[in-house]
Amino acid sequence: RAEDGISSPNNTDACIEGLAFDSRDVKENYLFFALPGTHTTGNKFIAQAVSCGASAVIFQDEITQEEQSQIKAA
């Protein structure tokens, strides 16, 4: 469930122990900020962040069907 661009991948109360703007820096229980960039959108890295242990994600752009499928698979 996502409200106003804030989503917890497991739909539970998230325990936040750190912050990351780069999905390669995400660790267990981190909050990942999926921000838009000049050439791409951070949404493309949400699945990677979730698979690295992100407990919540903040995103700005709409998430495409393909991105949703990748996130669910992570």
C-alpha atoms as an extended CHARMM CRD file, in Angstrom:
* protein
*
        74  EXT
         1         1  ARG       CA              0.0000000000        0.0000000000        0.0000000000  PROA      1               0.0000000000
         2         2  ALA       CA              1.4210000000        3.3900000000       -0.9490000000  PROA      2               0.0000000000
         3         3  GLU       CA              0.0740000000        6.6860000000        0.2400000000  PROA      3               0.0000000000
         4         4  ASP       CA              1.4780000000        9.9990000000       -0.9470000000  PROA      4               0.0000000000
         5         5  GLY       CA              4.5910000000        8.2900000000       -2.3080000000  PROA      5               0.0000000000
         6         6  ILE       CA              5.4890000000        6.4900000000        0.9230000000  PROA      6               0.0000000000
         7         7  SER       CA              5.4880000000        2.7120000000        0.9000000000  PROA      7               0.0000000000
         8         8  SER       CA              6.6130000000       -0.0830000000        3.1850000000  PROA      8               0.0000000000
         9         9  PRO       CA              7.3680000000       -3.1460000000        1.0040000000  PROA      9               0.0000000000
        10        10  ASN       CA              5.8860000000       -5.5620000000        3.5490000000  PROA      10              0.0000000000
        11        11  ASN       CA              2.8530000000       -3.3790000000        4.3740000000  PROA      11              0.0000000000
        12        12  THR       CA              3.8860000000       -3.3010000000        8.0220000000  PROA      12              0.0000000000
        13        13  ASP       CA              5.1300000000       -0.6200000000       10.3730000000  PROA      13              0.0000000000
        14        14  ALA       CA              8.6720000000        0.0510000000        9.2190000000  PROA      14              0.0000000000
        15        15  CYS       CA             11.6460000000        0.1400000000       11.5590000000  PROA      15              0.0000000000
        16        16  ILE       CA             14.0890000000        2.6970000000       10.1110000000  PROA      16              0.0000000000
        17        17  GLU       CA             17.7450000000        2.3350000000       11.0710000000  PROA      17              0.0000000000
        18        18  GLY       CA             19.3490000000        4.3290000000        8.2500000000  PROA      18              0.0000000000
        19        19  LEU       CA             18.7480000000        6.3700000000        5.0970000000  PROA      19              0.0000000000
        20        20  ALA       CA             19.9390000000        5.8450000000        1.5220000000  PROA      20              0.0000000000
        21        21  PHE       CA             19.6230000000        7.8160000000       -1.6950000000  PROA      21              0.0000000000
        22        22  ASP       CA             21.5970000000        5.1960000000       -3.6510000000  PROA      22              0.0000000000
        23        23  SER       CA             20.1760000000        1.6610000000       -3.7780000000  PROA      23              0.0000000000
        24        24  ARG       CA             23.7260000000        0.2600000000       -3.5780000000  PROA      24              0.0000000000
        25        25  ASP       CA             24.0160000000        1.7540000000       -0.0840000000  PROA      25              0.0000000000
        26        26  VAL       CA             20.8050000000        0.1870000000        1.2890000000  PROA      26              0.0000000000
        27        27  LYS       CA             21.1110000000       -2.1500000000        4.2570000000  PROA      27              0.0000000000
        28        28  GLU       CA             18.5340000000       -4.0010000000        6.3750000000  PROA      28              0.0000000000
        29        29  ASN       CA             15.8430000000       -1.6380000000        7.7620000000  PROA      29              0.0000000000
        30        30  TYR       CA             16.9220000000        1.3880000000        5.7070000000  PROA      30              0.0000000000
        31        31  LEU       CA             14.6030000000        4.0000000000        4.2240000000  PROA      31              0.0000000000
        32        32  PHE       CA             15.3010000000        4.3490000000        0.4890000000  PROA      32              0.0000000000
        33        33  PHE       CA             14.5770000000        7.6300000000       -1.2950000000  PROA      33              0.0000000000
        34        34  ALA       CA             13.7640000000        6.8700000000       -4.9580000000  PROA      34              0.0000000000
        35        35  LEU       CA             14.3490000000       10.3470000000       -6.3600000000  PROA      35              0.0000000000
        36        36  PRO       CA             14.1130000000       11.4670000000       -9.9870000000  PROA      36              0.0000000000
        37        37  GLY       CA             17.4190000000       12.1960000000      -11.6990000000  PROA      37              0.0000000000
        38        38  THR       CA             18.5570000000       13.8550000000      -14.9000000000  PROA      38              0.0000000000
        39        39  HSD       CA             18.6930000000       10.6440000000      -16.9480000000  PROA      39              0.0000000000
        40        40  THR       CA             16.6070000000        8.1340000000      -14.9940000000  PROA      40              0.0000000000
        41        41  THR       CA             14.2180000000        7.7750000000      -12.0820000000  PROA      41              0.0000000000
        42        42  GLY       CA             14.9730000000        6.2510000000       -8.7030000000  PROA      42              0.0000000000
        43        43  ASN       CA             11.8940000000        4.0690000000       -9.1670000000  PROA      43              0.0000000000
        44        44  LYS       CA             14.0220000000        1.7800000000      -11.3460000000  PROA      44              0.0000000000
        45        45  PHE       CA             16.0810000000        0.9260000000       -8.2730000000  PROA      45              0.0000000000
        46        46  ILE       CA             13.2640000000        0.2570000000       -5.7800000000  PROA      46              0.0000000000
        47        47  ALA       CA             13.3370000000       -3.5170000000       -6.3490000000  PROA      47              0.0000000000
        48        48  GLN       CA             17.0960000000       -3.5730000000       -5.7570000000  PROA      48              0.0000000000
        49        49  ALA       CA             16.6880000000       -1.5230000000       -2.5630000000  PROA      49              0.0000000000
        50        50  VAL       CA             13.9480000000       -3.8520000000       -1.2870000000  PROA      50              0.0000000000
        51        51  SER       CA             16.0430000000       -6.9390000000       -2.0250000000  PROA      51              0.0000000000
        52        52  CYS       CA             18.9030000000       -5.3130000000       -0.0550000000  PROA      52              0.0000000000
        53        53  GLY       CA             16.6110000000       -4.9400000000        2.9630000000  PROA      53              0.0000000000
        54        54  ALA       CA             14.8940000000       -1.5600000000        2.6420000000  PROA      54              0.0000000000
        55        55  SER       CA             11.9790000000       -1.4940000000        5.0690000000  PROA      55              0.0000000000
        56        56  ALA       CA             10.3640000000        1.5510000000        3.4380000000  PROA      56              0.0000000000
        57        57  VAL       CA             10.6000000000        3.5810000000        0.2350000000  PROA      57              0.0000000000
        58        58  ILE       CA              9.7640000000        7.1890000000       -0.5570000000  PROA      58              0.0000000000
        59        59  PHE       CA              9.1350000000        7.8200000000       -4.2480000000  PROA      59              0.0000000000
        60        60  GLN       CA              7.9600000000       10.7780000000       -6.3000000000  PROA      60              0.0000000000
        61        61  ASP       CA              7.1180000000        9.5190000000       -9.7780000000  PROA      61              0.0000000000
        62        62  GLU       CA              4.3520000000        7.0580000000      -10.6100000000  PROA      62              0.0000000000
        63        63  ILE       CA              5.4270000000        3.4300000000      -10.4920000000  PROA      63              0.0000000000
        64        64  THR       CA              4.8890000000        1.5650000000      -13.7720000000  PROA      64              0.0000000000
        65        65  GLN       CA              3.3610000000       -1.9200000000      -13.9720000000  PROA      65              0.0000000000
        66        66  GLU       CA              6.7980000000       -3.3430000000      -14.8340000000  PROA      66              0.0000000000
        67        67  GLU       CA              8.3640000000       -1.6770000000      -11.7860000000  PROA      67              0.0000000000
        68        68  GLN       CA              5.5340000000       -2.9870000000       -9.5770000000  PROA      68              0.0000000000
        69        69  SER       CA              6.1980000000       -6.5300000000      -10.8280000000  PROA      69              0.0000000000
        70        70  GLN       CA              9.9170000000       -6.1950000000      -10.0760000000  PROA      70              0.0000000000
        71        71  ILE       CA              9.2220000000       -4.8780000000       -6.5700000000  PROA      71              0.0000000000
        72        72  LYS       CA              6.8350000000       -7.7480000000       -5.7840000000  PROA      72              0.0000000000
        73        73  ALA       CA              9.4360000000      -10.2450000000       -6.9980000000  PROA      73              0.0000000000
        74        74  ALA       CA             12.2000000000       -8.7310000000       -4.8290000000  PROA      74              0.0000000000
